[in-house]
Amino acid sequence: MKPGCMLVAALYPFGMGAVAVNLFFASLIGSWIGLPVLTPWQAVFWGVPLGLPVAWAFAAHVERLKAEADG
């Protein structure tokens, strides 16, 4: 089921923030094997575009749950 634009727009800030936080903490874990650590600003920079597909996927999940609840 295709999610509506308003639902995706409403979930986007949460998806963007989740991606940014996870990228930042993943870079901290990656530093154990010699990878560079992202600054918080770099994590936010990458979270902005990567948050859109995350928000769309979660909105599609919400739409499926709504359809299941309607029967």
mmCIF file of N, CA, C and O in Angstrom:
data_model
loop_
_atom_site.group_PDB
_atom_site.id
_atom_site.type_symbol
_atom_site.label_atom_id
_atom_site.label_comp_id
_atom_site.label_asym_id
_atom_site.label_seq_id
_atom_site.Cartn_x
_atom_site.Cartn_y
_atom_site.Cartn_z
ATOM 1 N N MET A 1 0.840 -1.175 0.000
ATOM 2 C CA MET A 1 0.000 0.000 0.000
ATOM 3 C C MET A 1 0.892 1.249 0.000
ATOM 4 O O MET A 1 1.842 1.335 0.760
ATOM 5 N N LYS A 2 0.572 2.176 -0.848
ATOM 6 C CA LYS A 2 1.375 3.388 -0.994
ATOM 7 C C LYS A 2 1.012 4.406 0.089
ATOM 8 O O LYS A 2 -0.151 4.753 0.239
ATOM 9 N N PRO A 3 2.017 4.878 0.834
ATOM 10 C CA PRO A 3 1.719 5.861 1.889
ATOM 11 C C PRO A 3 1.465 7.251 1.300
ATOM 12 O O PRO A 3 1.973 7.601 0.237
ATOM 13 N N GLY A 4 0.689 8.044 2.022
ATOM 14 C CA GLY A 4 0.403 9.404 1.601
ATOM 15 C C GLY A 4 1.565 10.338 1.904
ATOM 16 O O GLY A 4 2.375 10.089 2.802
ATOM 17 N N CYS A 5 1.625 11.417 1.163
ATOM 18 C CA CYS A 5 2.717 12.387 1.326
ATOM 19 C C CYS A 5 2.698 13.043 2.702
ATOM 20 O O CYS A 5 3.751 13.324 3.274
ATOM 21 N N MET A 6 1.506 13.284 3.229
ATOM 22 C CA MET A 6 1.413 13.932 4.541
ATOM 23 C C MET A 6 1.972 13.036 5.641
ATOM 24 O O MET A 6 2.641 13.517 6.561
ATOM 25 N N LEU A 7 1.707 11.735 5.552
ATOM 26 C CA LEU A 7 2.233 10.806 6.552
ATOM 27 C C LEU A 7 3.750 10.715 6.454
ATOM 28 O O LEU A 7 4.448 10.737 7.475
ATOM 29 N N VAL A 8 4.267 10.642 5.245
ATOM 30 C CA VAL A 8 5.726 10.602 5.066
ATOM 31 C C VAL A 8 6.356 11.882 5.592
ATOM 32 O O VAL A 8 7.376 11.845 6.291
ATOM 33 N N ALA A 9 5.736 13.019 5.305
ATOM 34 C CA ALA A 9 6.265 14.303 5.781
ATOM 35 C C ALA A 9 6.229 14.382 7.303
ATOM 36 O O ALA A 9 7.139 14.948 7.920
ATOM 37 N N ALA A 10 5.199 13.822 7.903
ATOM 38 C CA ALA A 10 5.102 13.852 9.367
ATOM 39 C C ALA A 10 6.146 12.957 10.023
ATOM 40 O O ALA A 10 6.651 13.270 11.106
ATOM 41 N N LEU A 11 6.493 11.853 9.374
ATOM 42 C CA LEU A 11 7.457 10.906 9.943
ATOM 43 C C LEU A 11 8.903 11.230 9.573
ATOM 44 O O LEU A 11 9.826 10.691 10.181
ATOM 45 N N TYR A 12 9.091 12.096 8.581
ATOM 46 C CA TYR A 12 10.451 12.400 8.110
ATOM 47 C C TYR A 12 11.394 12.915 9.200
ATOM 48 O O TYR A 12 12.527 12.429 9.293
ATOM 49 N N PRO A 13 10.996 13.862 10.056
ATOM 50 C CA PRO A 13 11.951 14.328 11.078
ATOM 51 C C PRO A 13 12.423 13.210 12.008
ATOM 52 O O PRO A 13 13.585 13.181 12.414
ATOM 53 N N PHE A 14 11.523 12.271 12.300
ATOM 54 C CA PHE A 14 11.906 11.152 13.162
ATOM 55 C C PHE A 14 12.845 10.193 12.435
ATOM 56 O O PHE A 14 13.818 9.697 13.018
ATOM 57 N N GLY A 15 12.571 9.936 11.163
ATOM 58 C CA GLY A 15 13.447 9.066 10.374
ATOM 59 C C GLY A 15 14.819 9.682 10.175
ATOM 60 O O GLY A 15 15.838 9.009 10.293
ATOM 61 N N MET A 16 14.845 10.981 9.889
ATOM 62 C CA MET A 16 16.114 11.678 9.699
ATOM 63 C C MET A 16 16.938 11.653 10.980
ATOM 64 O O MET A 16 18.136 11.387 10.963
ATOM 65 N N GLY A 17 16.303 11.919 12.099
ATOM 66 C CA GLY A 17 17.013 11.899 13.381
ATOM 67 C C GLY A 17 17.512 10.514 13.726
ATOM 68 O O GLY A 17 18.635 10.358 14.227
ATOM 69 N N ALA A 18 16.710 9.497 13.462
ATOM 70 C CA ALA A 18 17.129 8.128 13.754
ATOM 71 C C ALA A 18 18.330 7.728 12.908
ATOM 72 O O ALA A 18 19.278 7.108 13.405
ATOM 73 N N VAL A 19 18.297 8.086 11.626
ATOM 74 C CA VAL A 19 19.430 7.764 10.748
ATOM 75 C C VAL A 19 20.689 8.488 11.218
ATOM 76 O O VAL A 19 21.765 7.895 11.280
ATOM 77 N N ALA A 20 20.568 9.756 11.564
ATOM 78 C CA ALA A 20 21.734 10.531 11.994
ATOM 79 C C ALA A 20 22.340 9.948 13.261
ATOM 80 O O ALA A 20 23.565 9.781 13.358
ATOM 81 N N VAL A 21 21.510 9.623 14.228
ATOM 82 C CA VAL A 21 22.021 9.051 15.485
ATOM 83 C C VAL A 21 22.684 7.702 15.229
ATOM 84 O O VAL A 21 23.775 7.419 15.747
ATOM 85 N N ASN A 22 22.037 6.864 14.427
ATOM 86 C CA ASN A 22 22.609 5.545 14.153
ATOM 87 C C ASN A 22 23.906 5.633 13.360
ATOM 88 O O ASN A 22 24.840 4.855 13.606
ATOM 89 N N LEU A 23 23.992 6.567 12.409
ATOM 90 C CA LEU A 23 25.253 6.749 11.682
ATOM 91 C C LEU A 23 26.370 7.193 12.609
ATOM 92 O O LEU A 23 27.501 6.713 12.510
ATOM 93 N N PHE A 24 26.048 8.120 13.508
ATOM 94 C CA PHE A 24 27.061 8.621 14.431
ATOM 95 C C PHE A 24 27.572 7.493 15.333
ATOM 96 O O PHE A 24 28.785 7.299 15.480
ATOM 97 N N PHE A 25 26.660 6.734 15.918
ATOM 98 C CA PHE A 25 27.090 5.660 16.807
ATOM 99 C C PHE A 25 27.760 4.519 16.045
ATOM 100 O O PHE A 25 28.677 3.879 16.557
ATOM 101 N N ALA A 26 27.321 4.262 14.808
ATOM 102 C CA ALA A 26 27.999 3.253 13.990
ATOM 103 C C ALA A 26 29.423 3.684 13.673
ATOM 104 O O ALA A 26 30.337 2.848 13.639
ATOM 105 N N SER A 27 29.635 4.984 13.471
ATOM 106 C CA SER A 27 31.004 5.444 13.210
ATOM 107 C C SER A 27 31.867 5.324 14.459
ATOM 108 O O SER A 27 33.078 5.084 14.363
ATOM 109 N N LEU A 28 31.273 5.473 15.640
ATOM 110 C CA LEU A 28 32.037 5.255 16.870
ATOM 111 C C LEU A 28 32.453 3.800 17.003
ATOM 112 O O LEU A 28 33.586 3.498 17.405
ATOM 113 N N ILE A 29 31.554 2.890 16.669
ATOM 114 C CA ILE A 29 31.897 1.462 16.714
ATOM 115 C C ILE A 29 32.932 1.147 15.634
ATOM 116 O O ILE A 29 33.854 0.365 15.857
ATOM 117 N N GLY A 30 32.780 1.763 14.468
ATOM 118 C CA GLY A 30 33.746 1.542 13.389
ATOM 119 C C GLY A 30 35.140 2.035 13.730
ATOM 120 O O GLY A 30 36.133 1.558 13.170
ATOM 121 N N SER A 31 35.239 2.965 14.666
ATOM 122 C CA SER A 31 36.567 3.456 15.056
ATOM 123 C C SER A 31 37.387 2.373 15.743
ATOM 124 O O SER A 31 38.612 2.470 15.798
ATOM 125 N N TRP A 32 36.720 1.350 16.250
ATOM 126 C CA TRP A 32 37.456 0.244 16.886
ATOM 127 C C TRP A 32 38.299 -0.516 15.879
ATOM 128 O O TRP A 32 39.280 -1.158 16.268
ATOM 129 N N ILE A 33 37.904 -0.454 14.597
ATOM 130 C CA ILE A 33 38.677 -1.156 13.572
ATOM 131 C C ILE A 33 39.411 -0.175 12.655
ATOM 132 O O ILE A 33 39.841 -0.545 11.568
ATOM 133 N N GLY A 34 39.521 1.055 13.100
ATOM 134 C CA GLY A 34 40.322 2.032 12.373
ATOM 135 C C GLY A 34 39.572 2.927 11.412
ATOM 136 O O GLY A 34 40.205 3.705 10.689
ATOM 137 N N LEU A 35 38.255 2.855 11.356
ATOM 138 C CA LEU A 35 37.492 3.745 10.479
ATOM 139 C C LEU A 35 37.387 5.124 11.110
ATOM 140 O O LEU A 35 37.447 5.254 12.332
ATOM 141 N N PRO A 36 37.202 6.159 10.307
ATOM 142 C CA PRO A 36 37.089 7.512 10.876
ATOM 143 C C PRO A 36 35.757 7.701 11.609
ATOM 144 O O PRO A 36 34.742 7.102 11.260
ATOM 145 N N VAL A 37 35.784 8.560 12.599
ATOM 146 C CA VAL A 37 34.577 8.885 13.358
ATOM 147 C C VAL A 37 33.913 10.098 12.714
ATOM 148 O O VAL A 37 34.568 11.098 12.431
ATOM 149 N N LEU A 38 32.606 9.995 12.477
ATOM 150 C CA LEU A 38 31.852 11.127 11.936
ATOM 151 C C LEU A 38 31.609 12.154 13.033
ATOM 152 O O LEU A 38 31.388 11.795 14.188
ATOM 153 N N THR A 39 31.648 13.414 12.659
ATOM 154 C CA THR A 39 31.224 14.446 13.601
ATOM 155 C C THR A 39 29.694 14.418 13.648
ATOM 156 O O THR A 39 29.044 13.903 12.729
ATOM 157 N N PRO A 40 29.098 14.967 14.688
ATOM 158 C CA PRO A 40 27.632 15.019 14.699
ATOM 159 C C PRO A 40 27.051 15.764 13.496
ATOM 160 O O PRO A 40 26.000 15.387 12.980
ATOM 161 N N TRP A 41 27.747 16.801 13.033
ATOM 162 C CA TRP A 41 27.250 17.542 11.863
ATOM 163 C C TRP A 41 27.318 16.697 10.596
ATOM 164 O O TRP A 41 26.440 16.805 9.730
ATOM 165 N N GLN A 42 28.350 15.883 10.454
ATOM 166 C CA GLN A 42 28.431 14.994 9.299
ATOM 167 C C GLN A 42 27.316 13.952 9.347
ATOM 168 O O GLN A 42 26.733 13.610 8.316
ATOM 169 N N ALA A 43 27.024 13.451 10.526
ATOM 170 C CA ALA A 43 25.946 12.477 10.670
ATOM 171 C C ALA A 43 24.607 13.102 10.290
ATOM 172 O O ALA A 43 23.789 12.473 9.607
ATOM 173 N N VAL A 44 24.364 14.344 10.700
ATOM 174 C CA VAL A 44 23.122 15.029 10.325
ATOM 175 C C VAL A 44 23.093 15.271 8.816
ATOM 176 O O VAL A 44 22.056 15.100 8.170
ATOM 177 N N PHE A 45 24.239 15.653 8.244
ATOM 178 C CA PHE A 45 24.326 15.885 6.805
ATOM 179 C C PHE A 45 23.894 14.638 6.030
ATOM 180 O O PHE A 45 23.149 14.728 5.052
ATOM 181 N N TRP A 46 24.368 13.468 6.441
ATOM 182 C CA TRP A 46 24.002 12.230 5.770
ATOM 183 C C TRP A 46 22.611 11.757 6.179
ATOM 184 O O TRP A 46 21.955 11.034 5.427
ATOM 185 N N GLY A 47 22.141 12.144 7.352
ATOM 186 C CA GLY A 47 20.809 11.752 7.788
ATOM 187 C C GLY A 47 19.700 12.437 7.016
ATOM 188 O O GLY A 47 18.609 11.881 6.869
ATOM 189 N N VAL A 48 19.962 13.646 6.523
ATOM 190 C CA VAL A 48 18.925 14.391 5.788
ATOM 191 C C VAL A 48 18.467 13.623 4.541
ATOM 192 O O VAL A 48 17.269 13.364 4.390
ATOM 193 N N PRO A 49 19.346 13.208 3.631
ATOM 194 C CA PRO A 49 18.830 12.486 2.463
ATOM 195 C C PRO A 49 18.436 11.042 2.778
ATOM 196 O O PRO A 49 17.496 10.510 2.190
ATOM 197 N N LEU A 50 19.157 10.404 3.713
ATOM 198 C CA LEU A 50 18.860 9.006 4.009
ATOM 199 C C LEU A 50 17.620 8.839 4.877
ATOM 200 O O LEU A 50 17.089 7.736 4.987
ATOM 201 N N GLY A 51 17.140 9.911 5.475
ATOM 202 C CA GLY A 51 15.936 9.835 6.279
ATOM 203 C C GLY A 51 14.671 9.682 5.457
ATOM 204 O O GLY A 51 13.670 9.159 5.949
ATOM 205 N N LEU A 52 14.687 10.112 4.203
ATOM 206 C CA LEU A 52 13.494 10.033 3.363
ATOM 207 C C LEU A 52 13.082 8.592 3.074
ATOM 208 O O LEU A 52 11.912 8.246 3.274
ATOM 209 N N PRO A 53 13.973 7.706 2.627
ATOM 210 C CA PRO A 53 13.525 6.332 2.405
ATOM 211 C C PRO A 53 13.110 5.630 3.698
ATOM 212 O O PRO A 53 12.208 4.794 3.692
ATOM 213 N N VAL A 54 13.738 6.002 4.802
ATOM 214 C CA VAL A 54 13.353 5.419 6.091
ATOM 215 C C VAL A 54 11.938 5.865 6.455
ATOM 216 O O VAL A 54 11.110 5.053 6.885
ATOM 217 N N ALA A 55 11.640 7.142 6.278
ATOM 218 C CA ALA A 55 10.304 7.657 6.570
ATOM 219 C C ALA A 55 9.273 7.029 5.641
ATOM 220 O O ALA A 55 8.164 6.678 6.080
ATOM 221 N N TRP A 56 9.615 6.849 4.373
ATOM 222 C CA TRP A 56 8.680 6.235 3.433
ATOM 223 C C TRP A 56 8.398 4.786 3.826
ATOM 224 O O TRP A 56 7.242 4.342 3.803
ATOM 225 N N ALA A 57 9.441 4.032 4.207
ATOM 226 C CA ALA A 57 9.257 2.634 4.606
ATOM 227 C C ALA A 57 8.388 2.531 5.854
ATOM 228 O O ALA A 57 7.501 1.669 5.939
ATOM 229 N N PHE A 58 8.609 3.399 6.825
ATOM 230 C CA PHE A 58 7.813 3.343 8.041
ATOM 231 C C PHE A 58 6.373 3.780 7.773
ATOM 232 O O PHE A 58 5.435 3.209 8.332
ATOM 233 N N ALA A 59 6.190 4.767 6.896
ATOM 234 C CA ALA A 59 4.834 5.192 6.536
ATOM 235 C C ALA A 59 4.095 4.062 5.821
ATOM 236 O O ALA A 59 2.894 3.858 6.052
ATOM 237 N N ALA A 60 4.789 3.316 4.969
ATOM 238 C CA ALA A 60 4.166 2.170 4.306
ATOM 239 C C ALA A 60 3.774 1.108 5.335
ATOM 240 O O ALA A 60 2.709 0.486 5.225
ATOM 241 N N HIS A 61 4.603 0.910 6.339
ATOM 242 C CA HIS A 61 4.291 -0.026 7.409
ATOM 243 C C HIS A 61 3.047 0.435 8.179
ATOM 244 O O HIS A 61 2.162 -0.376 8.491
ATOM 245 N N VAL A 62 2.961 1.717 8.474
ATOM 246 C CA VAL A 62 1.798 2.262 9.175
ATOM 247 C C VAL A 62 0.536 2.080 8.329
ATOM 248 O O VAL A 62 -0.523 1.712 8.849
ATOM 249 N N GLU A 63 0.641 2.299 7.019
ATOM 250 C CA GLU A 63 -0.515 2.116 6.134
ATOM 251 C C GLU A 63 -0.968 0.656 6.128
ATOM 252 O O GLU A 63 -2.170 0.375 6.117
ATOM 253 N N ARG A 64 -0.016 -0.291 6.124
ATOM 254 C CA ARG A 64 -0.383 -1.706 6.187
ATOM 255 C C ARG A 64 -1.087 -2.033 7.500
ATOM 256 O O ARG A 64 -2.060 -2.786 7.526
ATOM 257 N N LEU A 65 -0.598 -1.461 8.589
ATOM 258 C CA LEU A 65 -1.245 -1.683 9.885
ATOM 259 C C LEU A 65 -2.662 -1.096 9.897
ATOM 260 O O LEU A 65 -3.579 -1.714 10.460
ATOM 261 N N LYS A 66 -2.821 0.075 9.293
ATOM 262 C CA LYS A 66 -4.154 0.687 9.220
ATOM 263 C C LYS A 66 -5.104 -0.172 8.402
ATOM 264 O O LYS A 66 -6.273 -0.357 8.763
ATOM 265 N N ALA A 67 -4.621 -0.704 7.279
ATOM 266 C CA ALA A 67 -5.460 -1.552 6.430
ATOM 267 C C ALA A 67 -5.827 -2.847 7.169
ATOM 268 O O ALA A 67 -6.959 -3.329 7.048
ATOM 269 N N GLU A 68 -4.885 -3.389 7.916
ATOM 270 C CA GLU A 68 -5.167 -4.608 8.683
ATOM 271 C C GLU A 68 -6.183 -4.335 9.790
ATOM 272 O O GLU A 68 -7.056 -5.163 10.057
ATOM 273 N N ALA A 69 -6.079 -3.175 10.419
ATOM 274 C CA ALA A 69 -7.032 -2.825 11.476
ATOM 275 C C ALA A 69 -8.438 -2.601 10.918
ATOM 276 O O ALA A 69 -9.426 -2.904 11.589
ATOM 277 N N ASP A 70 -8.518 -2.094 9.688
ATOM 278 C CA ASP A 70 -9.831 -1.887 9.062
ATOM 279 C C ASP A 70 -10.470 -3.206 8.650
ATOM 280 O O ASP A 70 -11.679 -3.280 8.515
ATOM 281 N N GLY A 71 -9.653 -4.217 8.452
ATOM 282 C CA GLY A 71 -10.180 -5.545 8.118
ATOM 283 C C GLY A 71 -10.244 -5.724 6.666
ATOM 284 O O GLY A 71 -10.865 -6.113 5.877
#
